[in-house]
C-alpha atoms as an extended CHARMM CRD file, in Angstrom:
* protein
*
       280  EXT
         1         1  UNK       CA             -1.9660000000      148.5010000000       85.5110000000  PROA      1               0.0000000000
         2         2  UNK       CA             -1.6070000000      150.0210000000       81.9480000000  PROA      2               0.0000000000
         3         3  UNK       CA             -0.6850000000      146.3300000000       80.9280000000  PROA      3               0.0000000000
         4         4  UNK       CA             -3.8040000000      144.9920000000       82.2790000000  PROA      4               0.0000000000
         5         5  UNK       CA             -5.6690000000      147.9950000000       80.8010000000  PROA      5               0.0000000000
         6         6  UNK       CA             -4.4490000000      146.9790000000       77.4550000000  PROA      6               0.0000000000
         7         7  UNK       CA             -5.2960000000      143.5980000000       77.7680000000  PROA      7               0.0000000000
         8         8  UNK       CA             -9.0670000000      144.4890000000       78.5600000000  PROA      8               0.0000000000
         9         9  UNK       CA             -9.4750000000      146.8920000000       75.7980000000  PROA      9               0.0000000000
        10        10  UNK       CA             -7.9450000000      144.3550000000       73.2880000000  PROA      10              0.0000000000
        11        11  UNK       CA            -10.3440000000      142.0140000000       74.5660000000  PROA      11              0.0000000000
        12        12  UNK       CA            -13.1600000000      144.2180000000       73.8510000000  PROA      12              0.0000000000
        13        13  UNK       CA            -11.5790000000      145.1080000000       70.6840000000  PROA      13              0.0000000000
        14        14  UNK       CA            -11.4450000000      141.7410000000       69.3500000000  PROA      14              0.0000000000
        15        15  UNK       CA            -15.0580000000      140.5070000000       70.7500000000  PROA      15              0.0000000000
        16        16  UNK       CA            -16.4820000000      143.6870000000       69.1390000000  PROA      16              0.0000000000
        17        17  UNK       CA            -15.1730000000      142.9430000000       65.7040000000  PROA      17              0.0000000000
        18        18  UNK       CA            -16.5590000000      139.2540000000       65.6740000000  PROA      18              0.0000000000
        19        19  UNK       CA            -19.6050000000      140.6260000000       67.3400000000  PROA      19              0.0000000000
        20        20  UNK       CA            -20.2060000000      143.2210000000       64.1530000000  PROA      20              0.0000000000
        21        21  UNK       CA            -19.2420000000      140.8430000000       61.3640000000  PROA      21              0.0000000000
        22        22  UNK       CA            -21.4440000000      138.3580000000       62.9550000000  PROA      22              0.0000000000
        23        23  UNK       CA            -24.2480000000      140.5170000000       63.3330000000  PROA      23              0.0000000000
        24        24  UNK       CA            -23.9690000000      141.5060000000       59.4140000000  PROA      24              0.0000000000
        25        25  UNK       CA            -24.6770000000      137.7620000000       58.6640000000  PROA      25              0.0000000000
        26        26  UNK       CA            -27.3020000000      137.0050000000       61.2150000000  PROA      26              0.0000000000
        27        27  UNK       CA            -29.4410000000      140.0330000000       60.0020000000  PROA      27              0.0000000000
        28        28  UNK       CA            -28.7850000000      139.0490000000       56.3030000000  PROA      28              0.0000000000
        29        29  UNK       CA            -30.0120000000      135.5680000000       57.2370000000  PROA      29              0.0000000000
        30        30  UNK       CA            -33.2220000000      137.0110000000       59.0700000000  PROA      30              0.0000000000
        31        31  UNK       CA            -34.0380000000      139.1470000000       56.2280000000  PROA      31              0.0000000000
        32        32  UNK       CA            -34.2020000000      135.9680000000       54.1030000000  PROA      32              0.0000000000
        33        33  UNK       CA            -36.2860000000      133.7270000000       57.0260000000  PROA      33              0.0000000000
        34        34  UNK       CA            -38.5980000000      136.5940000000       57.1050000000  PROA      34              0.0000000000
        35        35  UNK       CA            -38.9140000000      136.6160000000       53.1300000000  PROA      35              0.0000000000
        36        36  UNK       CA            -39.3690000000      132.6380000000       53.3220000000  PROA      36              0.0000000000
        37        37  UNK       CA            -41.7900000000      132.6420000000       55.7230000000  PROA      37              0.0000000000
        38        38  UNK       CA            -43.8520000000      135.2290000000       53.8910000000  PROA      38              0.0000000000
        39        39  UNK       CA            -44.1480000000      133.5420000000       50.6810000000  PROA      39              0.0000000000
        40        40  UNK       CA            -44.7080000000      130.2580000000       52.5610000000  PROA      40              0.0000000000
        41        41  UNK       CA            -48.0670000000      132.0620000000       53.9570000000  PROA      41              0.0000000000
        42        42  UNK       CA            -49.0680000000      133.4550000000       51.0510000000  PROA      42              0.0000000000
        43        43  UNK       CA            -49.4450000000      129.9350000000       49.1190000000  PROA      43              0.0000000000
        44        44  UNK       CA            -51.1280000000      128.6000000000       51.9820000000  PROA      44              0.0000000000
        45        45  UNK       CA            -54.0410000000      131.1300000000       52.7310000000  PROA      45              0.0000000000
        46        46  UNK       CA            -54.6150000000      134.4840000000       52.9640000000  PROA      46              0.0000000000
        47        47  UNK       CA            -55.6140000000      134.4570000000       56.3080000000  PROA      47              0.0000000000
        48        48  UNK       CA            -52.2030000000      133.2600000000       57.2730000000  PROA      48              0.0000000000
        49        49  UNK       CA            -50.4980000000      136.0860000000       55.5080000000  PROA      49              0.0000000000
        50        50  UNK       CA            -52.4430000000      138.3350000000       56.9200000000  PROA      50              0.0000000000
        51        51  UNK       CA            -51.4690000000      137.3980000000       60.2930000000  PROA      51              0.0000000000
        52        52  UNK       CA            -47.9430000000      136.7550000000       59.5830000000  PROA      52              0.0000000000
        53        53  UNK       CA            -47.9950000000      140.4570000000       58.2270000000  PROA      53              0.0000000000
        54        54  UNK       CA            -49.4930000000      141.9840000000       61.5440000000  PROA      54              0.0000000000
        55        55  UNK       CA            -46.7590000000      139.9120000000       63.2530000000  PROA      55              0.0000000000
        56        56  UNK       CA            -44.3410000000      141.3210000000       61.2910000000  PROA      56              0.0000000000
        57        57  UNK       CA            -45.5270000000      145.0070000000       61.9570000000  PROA      57              0.0000000000
        58        58  UNK       CA            -45.2170000000      144.6380000000       65.2840000000  PROA      58              0.0000000000
        59        59  UNK       CA            -41.6640000000      143.3670000000       65.3410000000  PROA      59              0.0000000000
        60        60  UNK       CA            -40.8020000000      146.1500000000       63.3880000000  PROA      60              0.0000000000
        61        61  UNK       CA            -42.4390000000      148.0590000000       65.9130000000  PROA      61              0.0000000000
        62        62  UNK       CA            -40.6590000000      146.6040000000       68.5700000000  PROA      62              0.0000000000
        63        63  UNK       CA            -37.0320000000      146.6530000000       66.4840000000  PROA      63              0.0000000000
        64        64  UNK       CA            -37.5200000000      150.6940000000       66.0510000000  PROA      64              0.0000000000
        65        65  UNK       CA            -37.9680000000      150.6800000000       69.7250000000  PROA      65              0.0000000000
        66        66  UNK       CA            -34.5070000000      148.7730000000       70.6100000000  PROA      66              0.0000000000
        67        67  UNK       CA            -32.8810000000      150.7820000000       68.0410000000  PROA      67              0.0000000000
        68        68  UNK       CA            -33.8380000000      154.0510000000       69.5740000000  PROA      68              0.0000000000
        69        69  UNK       CA            -30.9770000000      153.4120000000       72.1260000000  PROA      69              0.0000000000
        70        70  UNK       CA            -28.2170000000      153.7660000000       69.3420000000  PROA      70              0.0000000000
        71        71  UNK       CA            -28.6580000000      157.3310000000       69.2420000000  PROA      71              0.0000000000
        72        72  UNK       CA            -28.1520000000      157.8570000000       72.9930000000  PROA      72              0.0000000000
        73        73  UNK       CA            -24.4980000000      158.4980000000       74.2200000000  PROA      73              0.0000000000
        74        74  UNK       CA            -25.1420000000      157.0120000000       77.5350000000  PROA      74              0.0000000000
        75        75  UNK       CA            -26.1360000000      153.6190000000       75.8510000000  PROA      75              0.0000000000
        76        76  UNK       CA            -22.6520000000      153.7750000000       73.9370000000  PROA      76              0.0000000000
        77        77  UNK       CA            -20.7210000000      154.6960000000       77.0050000000  PROA      77              0.0000000000
        78        78  UNK       CA            -21.7320000000      150.9860000000       78.7280000000  PROA      78              0.0000000000
        79        79  UNK       CA            -22.5180000000      148.8730000000       75.6570000000  PROA      79              0.0000000000
        80        80  UNK       CA            -21.1430000000      145.7600000000       75.5630000000  PROA      80              0.0000000000
        81        81  UNK       CA            -19.9450000000      143.9870000000       72.0090000000  PROA      81              0.0000000000
        82        82  UNK       CA            -22.8520000000      142.1460000000       72.3550000000  PROA      82              0.0000000000
        83        83  UNK       CA            -25.2990000000      144.7110000000       72.6350000000  PROA      83              0.0000000000
        84        84  UNK       CA            -23.7330000000      146.3350000000       69.9080000000  PROA      84              0.0000000000
        85        85  UNK       CA            -23.6980000000      143.4810000000       67.5850000000  PROA      85              0.0000000000
        86        86  UNK       CA            -27.4320000000      142.6170000000       68.4020000000  PROA      86              0.0000000000
        87        87  UNK       CA            -28.3990000000      146.4450000000       67.5380000000  PROA      87              0.0000000000
        88        88  UNK       CA            -26.7850000000      146.0280000000       64.1320000000  PROA      88              0.0000000000
        89        89  UNK       CA            -28.1300000000      142.5180000000       63.6890000000  PROA      89              0.0000000000
        90        90  UNK       CA            -31.6720000000      144.4230000000       64.3660000000  PROA      90              0.0000000000
        91        91  UNK       CA            -31.0250000000      146.9980000000       62.0360000000  PROA      91              0.0000000000
        92        92  UNK       CA            -29.4930000000      145.0130000000       59.0790000000  PROA      92              0.0000000000
        93        93  UNK       CA            -32.4660000000      142.5190000000       59.3510000000  PROA      93              0.0000000000
        94        94  UNK       CA            -35.0600000000      145.5770000000       58.7710000000  PROA      94              0.0000000000
        95        95  UNK       CA            -33.0790000000      147.7280000000       56.5880000000  PROA      95              0.0000000000
        96        96  UNK       CA            -34.9760000000      146.7550000000       53.4750000000  PROA      96              0.0000000000
        97        97  UNK       CA            -38.5520000000      147.8200000000       54.8990000000  PROA      97              0.0000000000
        98        98  UNK       CA            -37.9350000000      150.3120000000       57.3220000000  PROA      98              0.0000000000
        99        99  UNK       CA            -36.0540000000      153.7490000000       56.8970000000  PROA      99              0.0000000000
       100       100  UNK       CA            -35.5680000000      154.1960000000       60.6000000000  PROA      100             0.0000000000
       101       101  UNK       CA            -33.3100000000      150.8280000000       60.5340000000  PROA      101             0.0000000000
       102       102  UNK       CA            -31.3690000000      152.3760000000       57.7160000000  PROA      102             0.0000000000
       103       103  UNK       CA            -30.9710000000      155.5860000000       59.5910000000  PROA      103             0.0000000000
       104       104  UNK       CA            -29.7510000000      153.5030000000       62.9740000000  PROA      104             0.0000000000
       105       105  UNK       CA            -27.1950000000      151.8140000000       60.9510000000  PROA      105             0.0000000000
       106       106  UNK       CA            -26.0130000000      154.4170000000       59.5350000000  PROA      106             0.0000000000
       107       107  UNK       CA            -25.4020000000      155.8100000000       63.2730000000  PROA      107             0.0000000000
       108       108  UNK       CA            -24.0500000000      152.4200000000       64.6690000000  PROA      108             0.0000000000
       109       109  UNK       CA            -21.7580000000      152.2290000000       61.7090000000  PROA      109             0.0000000000
       110       110  UNK       CA            -20.4690000000      156.0020000000       62.5250000000  PROA      110             0.0000000000
       111       111  UNK       CA            -20.1620000000      155.4600000000       66.0150000000  PROA      111             0.0000000000
       112       112  UNK       CA            -18.1220000000      151.9280000000       65.6610000000  PROA      112             0.0000000000
       113       113  UNK       CA            -15.5800000000      154.0850000000       63.1490000000  PROA      113             0.0000000000
       114       114  UNK       CA            -15.2920000000      156.8980000000       65.4820000000  PROA      114             0.0000000000
       115       115  UNK       CA            -14.9740000000      155.2230000000       69.2470000000  PROA      115             0.0000000000
       116       116  UNK       CA            -13.4760000000      151.7880000000       67.9830000000  PROA      116             0.0000000000
       117       117  UNK       CA            -11.7410000000      152.6180000000       64.9430000000  PROA      117             0.0000000000
       118       118  UNK       CA            -14.0320000000      149.4820000000       63.4410000000  PROA      118             0.0000000000
       119       119  UNK       CA            -14.9070000000      149.4650000000       59.8630000000  PROA      119             0.0000000000
       120       120  UNK       CA            -18.1810000000      147.3950000000       59.4260000000  PROA      120             0.0000000000
       121       121  UNK       CA            -17.4060000000      146.2670000000       55.9510000000  PROA      121             0.0000000000
       122       122  UNK       CA            -13.9370000000      145.3310000000       56.7790000000  PROA      122             0.0000000000
       123       123  UNK       CA            -13.7870000000      144.0490000000       60.2840000000  PROA      123             0.0000000000
       124       124  UNK       CA            -10.6010000000      142.0820000000       60.1760000000  PROA      124             0.0000000000
       125       125  UNK       CA            -11.8290000000      139.5030000000       62.7730000000  PROA      125             0.0000000000
       126       126  UNK       CA            -11.1600000000      135.9770000000       62.9200000000  PROA      126             0.0000000000
       127       127  UNK       CA            -13.4380000000      134.0180000000       60.5200000000  PROA      127             0.0000000000
       128       128  UNK       CA            -13.6130000000      130.9380000000       62.6120000000  PROA      128             0.0000000000
       129       129  UNK       CA            -14.8660000000      133.1400000000       65.7700000000  PROA      129             0.0000000000
       130       130  UNK       CA            -17.2160000000      134.9490000000       63.4630000000  PROA      130             0.0000000000
       131       131  UNK       CA            -18.4880000000      131.5690000000       62.2470000000  PROA      131             0.0000000000
       132       132  UNK       CA            -18.6810000000      130.4550000000       66.0850000000  PROA      132             0.0000000000
       133       133  UNK       CA            -20.4750000000      133.1980000000       66.7530000000  PROA      133             0.0000000000
       134       134  UNK       CA            -23.1870000000      133.0160000000       63.9530000000  PROA      134             0.0000000000
       135       135  UNK       CA            -23.9930000000      129.6330000000       65.0490000000  PROA      135             0.0000000000
       136       136  UNK       CA            -24.6250000000      130.6640000000       68.6980000000  PROA      136             0.0000000000
       137       137  UNK       CA            -26.7440000000      133.2330000000       67.8700000000  PROA      137             0.0000000000
       138       138  UNK       CA            -28.9420000000      130.9840000000       65.4770000000  PROA      138             0.0000000000
       139       139  UNK       CA            -29.1660000000      128.3050000000       67.9440000000  PROA      139             0.0000000000
       140       140  UNK       CA            -30.1010000000      130.7300000000       70.7310000000  PROA      140             0.0000000000
       141       141  UNK       CA            -32.7800000000      132.1070000000       68.1630000000  PROA      141             0.0000000000
       142       142  UNK       CA            -33.9470000000      128.7510000000       67.4540000000  PROA      142             0.0000000000
       143       143  UNK       CA            -34.6460000000      128.0370000000       71.0060000000  PROA      143             0.0000000000
       144       144  UNK       CA            -36.2990000000      131.2780000000       71.7110000000  PROA      144             0.0000000000
       145       145  UNK       CA            -38.6450000000      130.1350000000       68.9430000000  PROA      145             0.0000000000
       146       146  UNK       CA            -39.3080000000      127.0070000000       70.1950000000  PROA      146             0.0000000000
       147       147  UNK       CA            -39.9690000000      127.9740000000       73.4670000000  PROA      147             0.0000000000
       148       148  UNK       CA            -42.5920000000      130.2030000000       71.9570000000  PROA      148             0.0000000000
       149       149  UNK       CA            -44.1260000000      127.9810000000       70.1130000000  PROA      149             0.0000000000
       150       150  UNK       CA            -44.4150000000      125.3720000000       72.5730000000  PROA      150             0.0000000000
       151       151  UNK       CA            -45.7910000000      127.7040000000       74.7600000000  PROA      151             0.0000000000
       152       152  UNK       CA            -48.6590000000      128.9380000000       72.0190000000  PROA      152             0.0000000000
       153       153  UNK       CA            -49.6570000000      125.3090000000       70.9390000000  PROA      153             0.0000000000
       154       154  UNK       CA            -50.0390000000      124.5420000000       74.7250000000  PROA      154             0.0000000000
       155       155  UNK       CA            -52.1380000000      127.6460000000       75.5760000000  PROA      155             0.0000000000
       156       156  UNK       CA            -54.3220000000      126.8910000000       72.1640000000  PROA      156             0.0000000000
       157       157  UNK       CA            -54.9200000000      123.1900000000       73.1710000000  PROA      157             0.0000000000
       158       158  UNK       CA            -55.9800000000      124.1330000000       76.4230000000  PROA      158             0.0000000000
       159       159  UNK       CA            -58.1270000000      126.6980000000       75.1330000000  PROA      159             0.0000000000
       160       160  UNK       CA            -59.6690000000      124.2370000000       72.6230000000  PROA      160             0.0000000000
       161       161  UNK       CA            -60.0400000000      121.3960000000       75.5040000000  PROA      161             0.0000000000
       162       162  UNK       CA            -61.9250000000      124.0130000000       77.5750000000  PROA      162             0.0000000000
       163       163  UNK       CA            -63.9510000000      124.7720000000       74.7280000000  PROA      163             0.0000000000
       164       164  UNK       CA            -64.6710000000      120.7950000000       74.1220000000  PROA      164             0.0000000000
       165       165  UNK       CA            -65.6720000000      120.1180000000       77.7640000000  PROA      165             0.0000000000
       166       166  UNK       CA            -68.4270000000      122.9590000000       77.3590000000  PROA      166             0.0000000000
       167       167  UNK       CA            -69.9780000000      121.5900000000       74.3580000000  PROA      167             0.0000000000
       168       168  UNK       CA            -69.9010000000      118.2870000000       76.0880000000  PROA      168             0.0000000000
       169       169  UNK       CA            -71.8960000000      119.8690000000       79.1050000000  PROA      169             0.0000000000
       170       170  UNK       CA            -74.1500000000      121.0940000000       76.7240000000  PROA      170             0.0000000000
       171       171  UNK       CA            -74.9760000000      117.9790000000       74.7720000000  PROA      171             0.0000000000
       172       172  UNK       CA            -75.0220000000      116.1060000000       78.2460000000  PROA      172             0.0000000000
       173       173  UNK       CA            -77.8590000000      118.6670000000       79.6030000000  PROA      173             0.0000000000
       174       174  UNK       CA            -79.3400000000      118.1900000000       75.7800000000  PROA      174             0.0000000000
       175       175  UNK       CA            -79.5380000000      114.3700000000       76.4930000000  PROA      175             0.0000000000
       176       176  UNK       CA            -81.3220000000      114.6830000000       79.7380000000  PROA      176             0.0000000000
       177       177  UNK       CA            -84.1230000000      116.8970000000       78.5310000000  PROA      177             0.0000000000
       178       178  UNK       CA            -84.5930000000      114.3210000000       75.3000000000  PROA      178             0.0000000000
       179       179  UNK       CA            -84.8150000000      111.5330000000       78.0590000000  PROA      179             0.0000000000
       180       180  UNK       CA            -87.2890000000      113.7790000000       80.2930000000  PROA      180             0.0000000000
       181       181  UNK       CA            -89.2360000000      116.1710000000       78.5150000000  PROA      181             0.0000000000
       182       182  UNK       CA            -92.8910000000      115.5380000000       78.1400000000  PROA      182             0.0000000000
       183       183  UNK       CA            -93.2280000000      117.0290000000       74.6430000000  PROA      183             0.0000000000
       184       184  UNK       CA            -92.3000000000      115.1820000000       71.5220000000  PROA      184             0.0000000000
       185       185  UNK       CA            -91.2180000000      118.0520000000       69.7720000000  PROA      185             0.0000000000
       186       186  UNK       CA            -89.0500000000      119.3480000000       72.5490000000  PROA      186             0.0000000000
       187       187  UNK       CA            -87.3310000000      115.9510000000       73.0250000000  PROA      187             0.0000000000
       188       188  UNK       CA            -86.6420000000      115.6200000000       69.1990000000  PROA      188             0.0000000000
       189       189  UNK       CA            -85.1030000000      119.3180000000       69.2920000000  PROA      189             0.0000000000
       190       190  UNK       CA            -82.9280000000      118.2650000000       72.4230000000  PROA      190             0.0000000000
       191       191  UNK       CA            -81.5830000000      115.3390000000       71.0640000000  PROA      191             0.0000000000
       192       192  UNK       CA            -80.9060000000      116.7070000000       67.6110000000  PROA      192             0.0000000000
       193       193  UNK       CA            -79.0020000000      119.9510000000       69.8710000000  PROA      193             0.0000000000
       194       194  UNK       CA            -77.4810000000      117.0840000000       71.6320000000  PROA      194             0.0000000000
       195       195  UNK       CA            -75.8850000000      115.7510000000       68.5460000000  PROA      195             0.0000000000
       196       196  UNK       CA            -74.5240000000      118.8900000000       67.1750000000  PROA      196             0.0000000000
       197       197  UNK       CA            -72.7030000000      119.6560000000       70.6170000000  PROA      197             0.0000000000
       198       198  UNK       CA            -71.3480000000      116.0270000000       70.3920000000  PROA      198             0.0000000000
       199       199  UNK       CA            -69.8080000000      116.5040000000       66.9910000000  PROA      199             0.0000000000
       200       200  UNK       CA            -68.5480000000      120.2480000000       67.9440000000  PROA      200             0.0000000000
       201       201  UNK       CA            -67.0710000000      118.7760000000       71.0880000000  PROA      201             0.0000000000
       202       202  UNK       CA            -65.4750000000      115.8250000000       68.7510000000  PROA      202             0.0000000000
       203       203  UNK       CA            -64.3230000000      118.1670000000       66.2750000000  PROA      203             0.0000000000
       204       204  UNK       CA            -62.5570000000      120.4760000000       68.6240000000  PROA      204             0.0000000000
       205       205  UNK       CA            -60.7150000000      117.8600000000       70.4320000000  PROA      205             0.0000000000
       206       206  UNK       CA            -59.3100000000      116.7100000000       67.2140000000  PROA      206             0.0000000000
       207       207  UNK       CA            -58.1880000000      119.8950000000       66.6330000000  PROA      207             0.0000000000
       208       208  UNK       CA            -56.5680000000      120.2780000000       69.9470000000  PROA      208             0.0000000000
       209       209  UNK       CA            -54.6280000000      116.8140000000       69.7970000000  PROA      209             0.0000000000
       210       210  UNK       CA            -51.7940000000      117.6510000000       67.2780000000  PROA      210             0.0000000000
       211       211  UNK       CA            -51.0900000000      120.7710000000       69.2360000000  PROA      211             0.0000000000
       212       212  UNK       CA            -50.5900000000      118.7930000000       72.6090000000  PROA      212             0.0000000000
       213       213  UNK       CA            -48.9980000000      115.8170000000       70.7750000000  PROA      213             0.0000000000
       214       214  UNK       CA            -46.5240000000      118.2370000000       68.7540000000  PROA      214             0.0000000000
       215       215  UNK       CA            -45.5180000000      120.5790000000       72.2080000000  PROA      215             0.0000000000
       216       216  UNK       CA            -45.3080000000      117.8100000000       74.4400000000  PROA      216             0.0000000000
       217       217  UNK       CA            -43.4670000000      115.1980000000       72.1810000000  PROA      217             0.0000000000
       218       218  UNK       CA            -40.8690000000      117.7290000000       71.6160000000  PROA      218             0.0000000000
       219       219  UNK       CA            -40.3880000000      118.0430000000       75.3420000000  PROA      219             0.0000000000
       220       220  UNK       CA            -40.3310000000      114.1590000000       76.0710000000  PROA      220             0.0000000000
       221       221  UNK       CA            -37.8860000000      113.8770000000       72.7710000000  PROA      221             0.0000000000
       222       222  UNK       CA            -35.5770000000      116.5820000000       73.9300000000  PROA      222             0.0000000000
       223       223  UNK       CA            -35.0760000000      115.0460000000       77.3600000000  PROA      223             0.0000000000
       224       224  UNK       CA            -34.4450000000      111.7630000000       76.3010000000  PROA      224             0.0000000000
       225       225  UNK       CA            -31.5300000000      113.1330000000       73.7940000000  PROA      225             0.0000000000
       226       226  UNK       CA            -30.2600000000      115.2070000000       76.8480000000  PROA      226             0.0000000000
       227       227  UNK       CA            -30.2960000000      112.1190000000       78.9050000000  PROA      227             0.0000000000
       228       228  UNK       CA            -28.1720000000      110.3840000000       76.3950000000  PROA      228             0.0000000000
       229       229  UNK       CA            -25.8150000000      112.8870000000       76.3470000000  PROA      229             0.0000000000
       230       230  UNK       CA            -26.7780000000      114.7570000000       73.2430000000  PROA      230             0.0000000000
       231       231  UNK       CA            -25.0530000000      118.4170000000       73.7380000000  PROA      231             0.0000000000
       232       232  UNK       CA            -27.6060000000      121.2630000000       74.1160000000  PROA      232             0.0000000000
       233       233  UNK       CA            -26.9680000000      123.0700000000       70.9150000000  PROA      233             0.0000000000
       234       234  UNK       CA            -27.5060000000      119.8280000000       68.9750000000  PROA      234             0.0000000000
       235       235  UNK       CA            -30.7070000000      119.1600000000       70.7460000000  PROA      235             0.0000000000
       236       236  UNK       CA            -31.9610000000      122.4280000000       70.1150000000  PROA      236             0.0000000000
       237       237  UNK       CA            -30.9550000000      122.2010000000       65.9200000000  PROA      237             0.0000000000
       238       238  UNK       CA            -32.9950000000      118.9760000000       66.0790000000  PROA      238             0.0000000000
       239       239  UNK       CA            -36.3660000000      120.3250000000       67.7740000000  PROA      239             0.0000000000
       240       240  UNK       CA            -35.9890000000      123.0650000000       65.2510000000  PROA      240             0.0000000000
       241       241  UNK       CA            -35.7820000000      120.9680000000       62.2600000000  PROA      241             0.0000000000
       242       242  UNK       CA            -38.6650000000      119.3020000000       63.8950000000  PROA      242             0.0000000000
       243       243  UNK       CA            -40.5500000000      122.4000000000       64.1330000000  PROA      243             0.0000000000
       244       244  UNK       CA            -40.5130000000      123.0800000000       60.6830000000  PROA      244             0.0000000000
       245       245  UNK       CA            -41.6280000000      119.8820000000       59.4240000000  PROA      245             0.0000000000
       246       246  UNK       CA            -44.7780000000      120.2810000000       61.3470000000  PROA      246             0.0000000000
       247       247  UNK       CA            -45.4190000000      116.6460000000       62.1330000000  PROA      247             0.0000000000
       248       248  UNK       CA            -48.9670000000      115.3160000000       62.7770000000  PROA      248             0.0000000000
       249       249  UNK       CA            -50.5310000000      113.5730000000       66.0170000000  PROA      249             0.0000000000
       250       250  UNK       CA            -49.2720000000      109.9680000000       66.8480000000  PROA      250             0.0000000000
       251       251  UNK       CA            -51.0900000000      107.2330000000       66.0150000000  PROA      251             0.0000000000
       252       252  UNK       CA            -51.6730000000      106.2900000000       69.9640000000  PROA      252             0.0000000000
       253       253  UNK       CA            -53.4010000000      110.2180000000       70.4040000000  PROA      253             0.0000000000
       254       254  UNK       CA            -55.6720000000      109.1110000000       67.4250000000  PROA      254             0.0000000000
       255       255  UNK       CA            -56.3750000000      105.8440000000       68.7800000000  PROA      255             0.0000000000
       256       256  UNK       CA            -57.4990000000      107.4870000000       72.1040000000  PROA      256             0.0000000000
       257       257  UNK       CA            -59.4420000000      109.7390000000       69.9850000000  PROA      257             0.0000000000
       258       258  UNK       CA            -61.3580000000      106.9710000000       68.3850000000  PROA      258             0.0000000000
       259       259  UNK       CA            -61.6180000000      105.2150000000       72.3270000000  PROA      259             0.0000000000
       260       260  UNK       CA            -63.1210000000      108.5600000000       73.3680000000  PROA      260             0.0000000000
       261       261  UNK       CA            -66.1090000000      108.6210000000       71.1750000000  PROA      261             0.0000000000
       262       262  UNK       CA            -66.9050000000      105.1920000000       71.2650000000  PROA      262             0.0000000000
       263       263  UNK       CA            -67.3300000000      105.7440000000       75.0200000000  PROA      263             0.0000000000
       264       264  UNK       CA            -70.1040000000      108.2160000000       74.4100000000  PROA      264             0.0000000000
       265       265  UNK       CA            -72.1750000000      106.7780000000       72.0700000000  PROA      265             0.0000000000
       266       266  UNK       CA            -75.1950000000      108.3110000000       70.8210000000  PROA      266             0.0000000000
       267       267  UNK       CA            -78.3600000000      106.9590000000       71.2420000000  PROA      267             0.0000000000
       268       268  UNK       CA            -80.8280000000      107.0030000000       68.3210000000  PROA      268             0.0000000000
       269       269  UNK       CA            -83.6500000000      109.0950000000       68.2780000000  PROA      269             0.0000000000
       270       270  UNK       CA            -86.5000000000      107.1780000000       67.9330000000  PROA      270             0.0000000000
       271       271  UNK       CA            -85.1910000000      104.7990000000       71.1600000000  PROA      271             0.0000000000
       272       272  UNK       CA            -85.0050000000      107.9620000000       73.2160000000  PROA      272             0.0000000000
       273       273  UNK       CA            -88.5050000000      108.7500000000       72.1450000000  PROA      273             0.0000000000
       274       274  UNK       CA            -90.0460000000      105.3160000000       72.6910000000  PROA      274             0.0000000000
       275       275  UNK       CA            -88.4760000000      104.5570000000       75.9880000000  PROA      275             0.0000000000
       276       276  UNK       CA            -90.0500000000      108.0750000000       77.2400000000  PROA      276             0.0000000000
       277       277  UNK       CA            -93.2390000000      107.6950000000       76.0460000000  PROA      277             0.0000000000
       278       278  UNK       CA            -93.5650000000      103.9150000000       77.9190000000  PROA      278             0.0000000000
       279       279  UNK       CA            -92.3620000000      105.6110000000       81.1960000000  PROA      279             0.0000000000
       280       280  UNK       CA            -95.2340000000      107.7280000000       80.7290000000  PROA      280             0.0000000000
């Protein structure tokens, strides 16, 4: 029984040292990724920079909530190596921007030293195992990011499509008015309204198409790769690379938009007026 207990403790200790070492590397990588994203957003537009800053603030608040656990003795009594490594990753990722994260990392270091005899700066973990843990965590985070991005793109595309449909209905109602209104000025005003709404519908659909294309295409590509026997981790890495490149919509989708526009030609205002006048 004693031998079994010793084996469990040794396994826990080994996993903990790997998790702690990997956490430091992952946390530093997250800091660099956040800084790179902020620089890119600043170059692209002030609005994107503000949106990214707001997102980072929300993530920082969530990190503070997560790190609150490291001050509780009952959390340490139950924490797994993965949970401890995750907390250290979070603390390291935000330490350069938040004093609360710095304090939390100090508490984690103290607990690791007193409870397990682990020095964060010198864990003695197997380098190969640490590298494998780092790569696995990076793939997991990339996969989570990809799923969140796809869901966001789908939601944005659906919302834009609904706006386009509403503009279509408004344009059609205005066309009906342009055909039937007894007053010539009212007919012309209705026709101009129809043209404006039709243009808004087409412009809105143009915004939605790349979002639909991006999310759906990546899902199809992932399925094809998996069917060919490509490993899940390799598929995740491929999809993450595709996200970073932000490829535009396919030519097939663009052609579909052109066909849709041709199917709803705008009738000349003069012909509408003439036809209505003759009908009277």
